[in-house]
């Protein structure tokens, strides 16, 4: 018997400048608000999908080890979404290789599900344009919708009364953005987090008294961020990104029970970035569902700023810039 051909895709993580925090629809993964991100040029994930005609079940391998528990459940659930679209039933062998530390708030699920969406769609012969692929990737992990595209990307929540919520929520690249931005990641901790972002955002929406205010302001943040990107206004981009991220952390820290991703080390970096700004550097912080801090700055200053933050913290730093679209690298011909 001839083995079924394999489709392989590569995707990069993205970091939101205006965050996604809270779902309108848990099953379809439709967010409560638009979000806006930068896809990075570091930490690619490569995923291969090979169909197993006659096989009994999916086989999922992550970084060389068989997946178990929640990861297995989520990947298999996503393959079920692909199979429903394709009206096919074969199980698949999925092999995914991350280069980003998993579960550390550096968006491994975004790159992972974007790569899986592209490779899986090709393997199951689902012919979709990139917008439609972003909708599919969203079903695996919300932020994966944004990793389908390179550069600055807007993910539409879609109107709350949309007749078809799935159709209304997709990502698109922002071609009018005029900014060459660097992001210095300060890798304070790279272990898995104690509370998943999925659970953390659910708890925040349900219990934080600060959440409605943050959600309302994030709509205005997207509008202001788009304008600042279009004019290349780095101080405005930095200020909006920092207040949006700190606001998001305030919402989860006031959930019941609280979710606290910020550690003493995170606060130390946040304070230092503020002090650098006071002495004239162009530096602004953002943080995701983990303790690591990412610092926005001009490309020309990035290695100097990374060196200073490395010295102050004793931790590894890494400079990222704008990265590419997710792509199918080898595949079953369509
Ligand atoms: C973001 N994060 O906009 C926000 C900011 C974390 C903090 O998207 O439940 O892994 O799979 O849709 O995409 C992380 O959430 O959550 C995330 P699910 P996801 O980047």
mmCIF file of C-alpha atoms and ligand atoms in Angstrom:
data_model
loop_
_atom_site.group_PDB
_atom_site.id
_atom_site.type_symbol
_atom_site.label_atom_id
_atom_site.label_comp_id
_atom_site.label_asym_id
_atom_site.label_seq_id
_atom_site.Cartn_x
_atom_site.Cartn_y
_atom_site.Cartn_z
ATOM 1 C CA UNK A 1 0.000 0.000 0.000
ATOM 2 C CA UNK A 2 1.303 3.438 -0.926
ATOM 3 C CA UNK A 3 1.536 5.849 2.042
ATOM 4 C CA UNK A 4 -0.711 8.912 1.781
ATOM 5 C CA UNK A 5 1.245 12.065 0.915
ATOM 6 C CA UNK A 6 2.229 14.478 3.688
ATOM 7 C CA UNK A 7 1.480 18.198 3.822
ATOM 8 C CA UNK A 8 3.809 20.403 5.864
ATOM 9 C CA UNK A 9 3.320 24.028 6.925
ATOM 10 C CA UNK A 10 5.305 26.606 8.895
ATOM 11 C CA UNK A 11 3.836 29.413 11.025
ATOM 12 C CA UNK A 12 5.248 31.993 13.427
ATOM 13 C CA UNK A 13 3.928 33.239 16.766
ATOM 14 C CA UNK A 14 2.299 36.637 17.081
ATOM 15 C CA UNK A 15 2.202 39.111 19.940
ATOM 16 C CA UNK A 16 -0.922 41.223 20.339
ATOM 17 C CA UNK A 17 -0.574 45.006 20.641
ATOM 18 C CA UNK A 18 -4.289 45.146 21.483
ATOM 19 C CA UNK A 19 -5.141 41.907 23.257
ATOM 20 C CA UNK A 20 -7.721 39.186 22.780
ATOM 21 C CA UNK A 21 -9.106 38.419 26.223
ATOM 22 C CA UNK A 22 -12.583 36.930 26.464
ATOM 23 C CA UNK A 23 -14.826 34.887 24.192
ATOM 24 C CA UNK A 24 -18.331 35.533 22.934
ATOM 25 C CA UNK A 25 -18.659 31.909 21.802
ATOM 26 C CA UNK A 26 -16.618 29.219 23.564
ATOM 27 C CA UNK A 27 -17.336 26.511 21.004
ATOM 28 C CA UNK A 28 -16.616 28.501 17.837
ATOM 29 C CA UNK A 29 -13.898 30.573 19.584
ATOM 30 C CA UNK A 30 -15.356 33.936 18.653
ATOM 31 C CA UNK A 31 -13.863 36.785 20.701
ATOM 32 C CA UNK A 32 -15.726 39.591 22.457
ATOM 33 C CA UNK A 33 -13.579 42.259 20.774
ATOM 34 C CA UNK A 34 -11.233 42.868 17.856
ATOM 35 C CA UNK A 35 -7.504 42.430 18.512
ATOM 36 C CA UNK A 36 -4.388 43.522 16.651
ATOM 37 C CA UNK A 37 -0.998 41.815 16.567
ATOM 38 C CA UNK A 38 2.469 41.594 15.067
ATOM 39 C CA UNK A 39 3.579 38.235 13.682
ATOM 40 C CA UNK A 40 7.200 37.603 14.657
ATOM 41 C CA UNK A 41 10.206 36.324 12.701
ATOM 42 C CA UNK A 42 11.349 33.977 15.510
ATOM 43 C CA UNK A 43 10.206 30.643 16.990
ATOM 44 C CA UNK A 44 8.540 29.016 13.957
ATOM 45 C CA UNK A 45 6.410 25.915 14.370
ATOM 46 C CA UNK A 46 6.540 23.265 11.635
ATOM 47 C CA UNK A 47 3.652 20.828 11.377
ATOM 48 C CA UNK A 48 3.165 17.863 9.073
ATOM 49 C CA UNK A 49 -0.136 16.092 8.502
ATOM 50 C CA UNK A 50 -0.404 12.701 6.837
ATOM 51 C CA UNK A 51 -3.786 11.029 6.429
ATOM 52 C CA UNK A 52 -4.096 7.446 7.655
ATOM 53 C CA UNK A 53 -6.650 5.748 5.378
ATOM 54 C CA UNK A 54 -7.898 2.685 7.225
ATOM 55 C CA UNK A 55 -6.326 3.889 10.485
ATOM 56 C CA UNK A 56 -8.287 3.611 13.717
ATOM 57 C CA UNK A 57 -7.450 6.949 15.326
ATOM 58 C CA UNK A 58 -5.408 10.126 15.117
ATOM 59 C CA UNK A 59 -1.749 9.961 16.106
ATOM 60 C CA UNK A 60 -0.423 13.252 17.471
ATOM 61 C CA UNK A 61 3.285 13.801 18.098
ATOM 62 C CA UNK A 62 4.513 17.072 19.612
ATOM 63 C CA UNK A 63 8.243 17.708 19.734
ATOM 64 C CA UNK A 64 8.965 14.020 19.276
ATOM 65 C CA UNK A 65 6.599 12.743 21.997
ATOM 66 C CA UNK A 66 3.054 11.360 21.707
ATOM 67 C CA UNK A 67 0.588 14.038 22.854
ATOM 68 C CA UNK A 68 -1.646 13.295 25.828
ATOM 69 C CA UNK A 69 -4.377 15.007 27.865
ATOM 70 C CA UNK A 70 -5.539 18.477 26.900
ATOM 71 C CA UNK A 71 -3.140 18.848 23.931
ATOM 72 C CA UNK A 72 -4.327 15.561 22.424
ATOM 73 C CA UNK A 73 -7.969 16.515 22.993
ATOM 74 C CA UNK A 74 -7.577 19.950 21.393
ATOM 75 C CA UNK A 75 -5.648 18.742 18.334
ATOM 76 C CA UNK A 76 -8.034 15.833 17.740
ATOM 77 C CA UNK A 77 -10.986 18.204 18.185
ATOM 78 C CA UNK A 78 -9.466 20.508 15.583
ATOM 79 C CA UNK A 79 -8.943 17.610 13.151
ATOM 80 C CA UNK A 80 -12.663 16.833 13.628
ATOM 81 C CA UNK A 81 -13.417 20.413 12.486
ATOM 82 C CA UNK A 82 -11.248 19.890 9.383
ATOM 83 C CA UNK A 83 -12.903 16.529 8.648
ATOM 84 C CA UNK A 84 -16.364 18.072 8.965
ATOM 85 C CA UNK A 85 -15.366 20.763 6.430
ATOM 86 C CA UNK A 86 -13.853 18.162 4.099
ATOM 87 C CA UNK A 87 -16.685 15.629 4.583
ATOM 88 C CA UNK A 88 -14.002 12.988 5.101
ATOM 89 C CA UNK A 89 -13.330 10.525 7.852
ATOM 90 C CA UNK A 90 -9.693 9.366 7.705
ATOM 91 C CA UNK A 91 -7.681 9.868 10.869
ATOM 92 C CA UNK A 92 -4.374 11.674 10.577
ATOM 93 C CA UNK A 93 -0.814 11.502 11.794
ATOM 94 C CA UNK A 94 0.248 14.953 13.006
ATOM 95 C CA UNK A 95 3.875 15.731 13.747
ATOM 96 C CA UNK A 96 4.547 19.200 15.142
ATOM 97 C CA UNK A 97 7.854 20.770 16.077
ATOM 98 C CA UNK A 98 7.956 23.926 18.153
ATOM 99 C CA UNK A 99 10.986 26.115 18.579
ATOM 100 C CA UNK A 100 9.251 28.293 21.181
ATOM 101 C CA UNK A 101 9.075 27.164 24.829
ATOM 102 C CA UNK A 102 5.562 25.710 25.183
ATOM 103 C CA UNK A 103 3.085 27.326 27.589
ATOM 104 C CA UNK A 104 5.211 30.311 28.543
ATOM 105 C CA UNK A 105 3.040 33.118 27.200
ATOM 106 C CA UNK A 106 5.000 33.231 23.960
ATOM 107 C CA UNK A 107 2.116 32.120 21.794
ATOM 108 C CA UNK A 108 3.075 28.548 20.910
ATOM 109 C CA UNK A 109 -0.595 27.664 20.375
ATOM 110 C CA UNK A 110 -0.976 30.503 17.838
ATOM 111 C CA UNK A 111 1.866 29.259 15.633
ATOM 112 C CA UNK A 112 0.907 25.630 16.291
ATOM 113 C CA UNK A 113 -2.731 25.844 15.227
ATOM 114 C CA UNK A 114 -1.952 28.159 12.289
ATOM 115 C CA UNK A 115 0.548 25.608 10.946
ATOM 116 C CA UNK A 116 -1.884 22.758 11.650
ATOM 117 C CA UNK A 117 -4.724 24.583 9.886
ATOM 118 C CA UNK A 118 -2.649 25.078 6.724
ATOM 119 C CA UNK A 119 -1.111 21.596 6.658
ATOM 120 C CA UNK A 120 -4.389 19.928 7.652
ATOM 121 C CA UNK A 121 -6.458 21.836 5.084
ATOM 122 C CA UNK A 122 -3.990 20.783 2.386
ATOM 123 C CA UNK A 123 -3.891 17.149 3.523
ATOM 124 C CA UNK A 124 -7.709 16.894 3.618
ATOM 125 C CA UNK A 125 -7.910 18.761 0.279
ATOM 126 C CA UNK A 126 -9.907 21.650 1.714
ATOM 127 C CA UNK A 127 -9.364 24.448 -0.787
ATOM 128 C CA UNK A 128 -9.456 27.718 1.168
ATOM 129 C CA UNK A 129 -8.071 31.244 0.721
ATOM 130 C CA UNK A 130 -6.006 32.778 3.561
ATOM 131 C CA UNK A 131 -9.021 34.578 5.079
ATOM 132 C CA UNK A 132 -10.901 31.295 5.254
ATOM 133 C CA UNK A 133 -7.800 29.567 6.656
ATOM 134 C CA UNK A 134 -7.664 32.186 9.424
ATOM 135 C CA UNK A 135 -11.261 31.299 10.326
ATOM 136 C CA UNK A 136 -10.321 27.637 10.428
ATOM 137 C CA UNK A 137 -7.179 28.278 12.525
ATOM 138 C CA UNK A 138 -9.340 30.263 14.972
ATOM 139 C CA UNK A 139 -11.250 27.066 15.790
ATOM 140 C CA UNK A 140 -8.015 25.552 17.169
ATOM 141 C CA UNK A 141 -6.881 28.547 19.214
ATOM 142 C CA UNK A 142 -8.220 32.070 18.844
ATOM 143 C CA UNK A 143 -4.872 33.793 18.438
ATOM 144 C CA UNK A 144 -3.911 31.307 15.687
ATOM 145 C CA UNK A 145 -6.230 33.212 13.321
ATOM 146 C CA UNK A 146 -3.690 36.066 13.423
ATOM 147 C CA UNK A 147 -0.618 33.844 12.781
ATOM 148 C CA UNK A 148 -1.953 32.908 9.335
ATOM 149 C CA UNK A 149 -0.689 36.329 8.195
ATOM 150 C CA UNK A 150 2.668 38.061 8.552
ATOM 151 C CA UNK A 151 3.290 41.598 9.786
ATOM 152 C CA UNK A 152 0.552 43.584 11.539
ATOM 153 C CA UNK A 153 -2.755 41.730 11.627
ATOM 154 C CA UNK A 154 -6.298 42.620 12.714
ATOM 155 C CA UNK A 155 -8.609 39.867 13.962
ATOM 156 C CA UNK A 156 -12.262 40.835 13.608
ATOM 157 C CA UNK A 157 -14.607 39.702 16.341
ATOM 158 C CA UNK A 158 -17.569 40.244 14.016
ATOM 159 C CA UNK A 159 -20.791 41.970 15.115
ATOM 160 C CA UNK A 160 -22.481 40.506 18.231
ATOM 161 C CA UNK A 161 -25.681 39.929 16.247
ATOM 162 C CA UNK A 162 -23.972 38.358 13.203
ATOM 163 C CA UNK A 163 -26.206 35.796 11.519
ATOM 164 C CA UNK A 164 -23.158 33.541 11.098
ATOM 165 C CA UNK A 165 -20.677 34.208 13.923
ATOM 166 C CA UNK A 166 -18.086 31.845 12.429
ATOM 167 C CA UNK A 167 -18.122 33.628 9.063
ATOM 168 C CA UNK A 168 -17.886 37.076 10.678
ATOM 169 C CA UNK A 169 -14.724 36.402 12.712
ATOM 170 C CA UNK A 170 -11.480 36.254 10.717
ATOM 171 C CA UNK A 171 -8.058 37.903 10.526
ATOM 172 C CA UNK A 172 -6.656 40.213 7.853
ATOM 173 C CA UNK A 173 -3.223 41.759 7.291
ATOM 174 C CA UNK A 174 -2.937 45.538 7.757
ATOM 175 C CA UNK A 175 -1.226 46.588 4.554
ATOM 176 C CA UNK A 176 -1.292 50.301 5.409
ATOM 177 C CA UNK A 177 0.895 49.899 8.533
ATOM 178 C CA UNK A 178 4.060 51.999 8.197
ATOM 179 C CA UNK A 179 6.230 50.979 11.092
ATOM 180 C CA UNK A 180 9.354 48.861 11.457
ATOM 181 C CA UNK A 181 9.077 47.754 15.052
ATOM 182 C CA UNK A 182 11.330 45.525 17.153
ATOM 183 C CA UNK A 183 10.222 43.438 20.080
ATOM 184 C CA UNK A 184 12.726 42.420 22.751
ATOM 185 C CA UNK A 185 11.506 39.337 24.626
ATOM 186 C CA UNK A 186 12.874 39.009 28.166
ATOM 187 C CA UNK A 187 12.676 35.276 28.902
ATOM 188 C CA UNK A 188 12.229 35.325 32.662
ATOM 189 C CA UNK A 189 10.666 31.885 32.804
ATOM 190 C CA UNK A 190 9.963 29.285 30.141
ATOM 191 C CA UNK A 191 8.098 26.557 32.055
ATOM 192 C CA UNK A 192 4.407 25.799 31.551
ATOM 193 C CA UNK A 193 1.935 28.181 33.211
ATOM 194 C CA UNK A 194 -0.229 27.247 36.186
ATOM 195 C CA UNK A 195 -3.547 28.430 34.679
ATOM 196 C CA UNK A 196 -4.250 28.067 30.950
ATOM 197 C CA UNK A 197 -5.151 31.258 29.128
ATOM 198 C CA UNK A 198 -8.428 29.629 28.123
ATOM 199 C CA UNK A 199 -9.443 29.117 31.760
ATOM 200 C CA UNK A 200 -8.009 32.485 32.801
ATOM 201 C CA UNK A 201 -10.036 34.447 30.259
ATOM 202 C CA UNK A 202 -13.200 32.520 31.092
ATOM 203 C CA UNK A 203 -12.780 33.314 34.781
ATOM 204 C CA UNK A 204 -11.984 36.970 34.058
ATOM 205 C CA UNK A 205 -15.100 37.491 31.912
ATOM 206 C CA UNK A 206 -17.283 35.805 34.506
ATOM 207 C CA UNK A 207 -15.982 37.489 37.657
ATOM 208 C CA UNK A 208 -13.725 40.532 37.202
ATOM 209 C CA UNK A 209 -15.439 43.865 37.960
ATOM 210 C CA UNK A 210 -12.786 45.582 35.804
ATOM 211 C CA UNK A 211 -13.437 43.509 32.696
ATOM 212 C CA UNK A 212 -16.321 45.545 31.155
ATOM 213 C CA UNK A 213 -14.265 48.752 31.338
ATOM 214 C CA UNK A 214 -11.201 47.166 29.747
ATOM 215 C CA UNK A 215 -13.325 45.600 26.998
ATOM 216 C CA UNK A 216 -14.930 48.943 26.170
ATOM 217 C CA UNK A 217 -11.546 50.708 26.023
ATOM 218 C CA UNK A 218 -9.996 48.013 23.840
ATOM 219 C CA UNK A 219 -12.371 48.952 20.990
ATOM 220 C CA UNK A 220 -11.003 52.499 21.097
ATOM 221 C CA UNK A 221 -7.462 51.084 21.393
ATOM 222 C CA UNK A 222 -7.839 49.189 18.095
ATOM 223 C CA UNK A 223 -9.003 52.341 16.298
ATOM 224 C CA UNK A 224 -6.176 54.440 17.754
ATOM 225 C CA UNK A 225 -3.607 51.697 17.099
ATOM 226 C CA UNK A 226 -4.574 51.426 13.435
ATOM 227 C CA UNK A 227 -4.170 55.188 13.010
ATOM 228 C CA UNK A 228 -0.800 55.165 14.808
ATOM 229 C CA UNK A 229 0.476 52.268 12.663
ATOM 230 C CA UNK A 230 -0.631 53.994 9.474
ATOM 231 C CA UNK A 231 1.361 57.117 10.364
ATOM 232 C CA UNK A 232 4.337 55.201 11.812
ATOM 233 C CA UNK A 233 3.863 56.859 15.215
ATOM 234 C CA UNK A 234 5.921 54.562 17.480
ATOM 235 C CA UNK A 235 5.317 56.492 20.748
ATOM 236 C CA UNK A 236 1.548 56.222 20.202
ATOM 237 C CA UNK A 237 1.803 52.511 19.267
ATOM 238 C CA UNK A 238 3.896 51.846 22.374
ATOM 239 C CA UNK A 239 1.645 53.781 24.734
ATOM 240 C CA UNK A 240 -1.541 52.092 23.490
ATOM 241 C CA UNK A 241 0.041 48.615 23.593
ATOM 242 C CA UNK A 242 1.372 49.081 27.129
ATOM 243 C CA UNK A 243 -1.854 50.400 28.627
ATOM 244 C CA UNK A 244 -3.913 47.729 26.872
ATOM 245 C CA UNK A 245 -1.693 44.911 28.191
ATOM 246 C CA UNK A 246 -1.470 46.281 31.738
ATOM 247 C CA UNK A 247 -5.247 46.766 31.704
ATOM 248 C CA UNK A 248 -5.749 43.145 30.656
ATOM 249 C CA UNK A 249 -3.553 41.963 33.537
ATOM 250 C CA UNK A 250 -5.535 44.172 35.947
ATOM 251 C CA UNK A 251 -8.745 42.433 34.816
ATOM 252 C CA UNK A 252 -7.417 38.935 35.460
ATOM 253 C CA UNK A 253 -5.754 39.916 38.748
ATOM 254 C CA UNK A 254 -9.203 41.041 39.972
ATOM 255 C CA UNK A 255 -10.946 37.833 38.879
ATOM 256 C CA UNK A 256 -12.234 35.467 41.572
ATOM 257 C CA UNK A 257 -10.006 33.654 42.296
ATOM 258 C CA UNK A 258 -7.339 35.927 40.787
ATOM 259 C CA UNK A 259 -5.049 34.882 37.947
ATOM 260 C CA UNK A 260 -1.582 36.291 38.509
ATOM 261 C CA UNK A 261 0.872 35.780 35.676
ATOM 262 C CA UNK A 262 3.017 38.749 36.679
ATOM 263 C CA UNK A 263 5.854 37.792 39.016
ATOM 264 C CA UNK A 264 8.279 39.974 40.989
ATOM 265 C CA UNK A 265 10.679 39.572 38.080
ATOM 266 C CA UNK A 266 7.995 40.786 35.629
ATOM 267 C CA UNK A 267 7.350 43.889 37.754
ATOM 268 C CA UNK A 268 11.074 44.531 37.929
ATOM 269 C CA UNK A 269 11.249 44.577 34.101
ATOM 270 C CA UNK A 270 8.077 46.685 33.769
ATOM 271 C CA UNK A 271 9.570 49.258 36.194
ATOM 272 C CA UNK A 272 12.903 49.248 34.417
ATOM 273 C CA UNK A 273 11.284 49.798 31.005
ATOM 274 C CA UNK A 274 9.402 52.776 32.462
ATOM 275 C CA UNK A 275 12.659 54.180 33.862
ATOM 276 C CA UNK A 276 14.394 53.722 30.506
ATOM 277 C CA UNK A 277 11.580 55.727 28.950
ATOM 278 C CA UNK A 278 11.990 58.495 31.537
ATOM 279 C CA UNK A 279 15.599 58.854 30.494
ATOM 280 C CA UNK A 280 14.606 59.192 26.835
ATOM 281 C CA UNK A 281 14.605 55.652 25.420
ATOM 282 C CA UNK A 282 11.673 54.610 23.254
ATOM 283 C CA UNK A 283 10.609 51.495 25.179
ATOM 284 C CA UNK A 284 7.141 50.153 26.027
ATOM 285 C CA UNK A 285 6.139 46.843 27.609
ATOM 286 C CA UNK A 286 3.589 44.236 26.740
ATOM 287 C CA UNK A 287 2.804 40.916 28.452
ATOM 288 C CA UNK A 288 0.655 37.903 27.658
ATOM 289 C CA UNK A 289 -0.559 34.899 29.626
ATOM 290 C CA UNK A 290 2.759 34.328 31.361
ATOM 291 C CA UNK A 291 5.485 36.146 33.292
ATOM 292 C CA UNK A 292 7.673 37.155 30.342
ATOM 293 C CA UNK A 293 7.833 40.786 29.251
ATOM 294 C CA UNK A 294 8.181 41.885 25.629
ATOM 295 C CA UNK A 295 9.535 45.351 25.017
ATOM 296 C CA UNK A 296 8.568 47.377 21.952
ATOM 297 C CA UNK A 297 11.308 49.634 20.618
ATOM 298 C CA UNK A 298 12.854 51.004 17.409
ATOM 299 C CA UNK A 299 14.724 48.397 15.349
ATOM 300 C CA UNK A 300 17.890 50.511 15.477
ATOM 301 C CA UNK A 301 17.954 50.450 19.319
ATOM 302 C CA UNK A 302 16.887 46.842 19.841
ATOM 303 C CA UNK A 303 20.232 45.102 20.424
ATOM 304 C CA UNK A 304 21.370 47.796 22.870
ATOM 305 C CA UNK A 305 18.060 47.611 24.784
ATOM 306 C CA UNK A 306 18.175 43.803 24.778
ATOM 307 C CA UNK A 307 21.706 43.902 26.218
ATOM 308 C CA UNK A 308 20.660 46.272 29.010
ATOM 309 C CA UNK A 309 17.584 44.198 29.918
ATOM 310 C CA UNK A 310 19.706 41.044 29.883
ATOM 311 C CA UNK A 311 22.180 42.644 32.255
ATOM 312 C CA UNK A 312 19.511 43.990 34.624
ATOM 313 C CA UNK A 313 17.635 40.679 34.866
ATOM 314 C CA UNK A 314 20.363 38.099 34.283
ATOM 315 C CA UNK A 315 17.946 36.451 31.837
ATOM 316 C CA UNK A 316 18.110 35.551 28.181
ATOM 317 C CA UNK A 317 16.742 38.170 25.819
ATOM 318 C CA UNK A 318 15.837 37.867 22.190
ATOM 319 C CA UNK A 319 15.155 40.429 19.490
ATOM 320 C CA UNK A 320 12.227 39.771 17.170
ATOM 321 C CA UNK A 321 10.917 41.724 14.217
ATOM 322 C CA UNK A 322 8.057 41.442 11.793
ATOM 323 C CA UNK A 323 7.670 37.908 10.447
ATOM 324 C CA UNK A 324 6.119 36.259 7.391
ATOM 325 C CA UNK A 325 2.790 34.694 6.426
ATOM 326 C CA UNK A 326 2.227 31.059 7.371
ATOM 327 C CA UNK A 327 3.050 28.861 4.371
ATOM 328 C CA UNK A 328 2.673 25.328 3.120
ATOM 329 C CA UNK A 329 6.209 24.132 2.446
ATOM 330 C CA UNK A 330 5.568 20.674 1.053
ATOM 331 C CA UNK A 331 2.227 19.326 0.262
ATOM 332 C CA UNK A 332 -0.264 17.173 -1.365
ATOM 333 C CA UNK A 333 -0.990 18.879 -4.691
ATOM 334 C CA UNK A 334 -4.385 20.586 -4.811
HETATM 335 C C1 LIG B 1 -3.559 37.556 22.751
HETATM 336 N N1 LIG B 1 -3.625 35.783 24.499
HETATM 337 O O1 LIG B 1 -4.254 38.430 22.187
HETATM 338 C C2 LIG B 1 -3.967 37.138 24.144
HETATM 339 C C3 LIG B 1 -3.302 37.991 25.188
HETATM 340 C C4 LIG B 1 -2.951 35.708 25.756
HETATM 341 C C5 LIG B 1 -2.939 37.066 26.304
HETATM 342 O O2 LIG B 1 -4.562 34.922 22.689
HETATM 343 O O3 LIG B 1 -8.655 29.816 24.266
HETATM 344 O O4 LIG B 1 -4.269 30.539 23.330
HETATM 345 O O5 LIG B 1 -7.140 28.942 22.502
HETATM 346 O O6 LIG B 1 -8.580 30.908 22.030
HETATM 347 O O7 LIG B 1 -5.449 31.994 21.641
HETATM 348 C C6 LIG B 1 -3.948 33.386 24.286
HETATM 349 O O8 LIG B 1 -5.124 32.767 24.021
HETATM 350 O O9 LIG B 1 -6.701 31.099 23.640
HETATM 351 C C7 LIG B 1 -4.068 34.743 23.780
HETATM 352 P P1 LIG B 1 -7.819 30.155 23.066
HETATM 353 P P2 LIG B 1 -5.315 31.544 23.039
HETATM 354 O O10 LIG B 1 -2.539 37.089 22.201
#
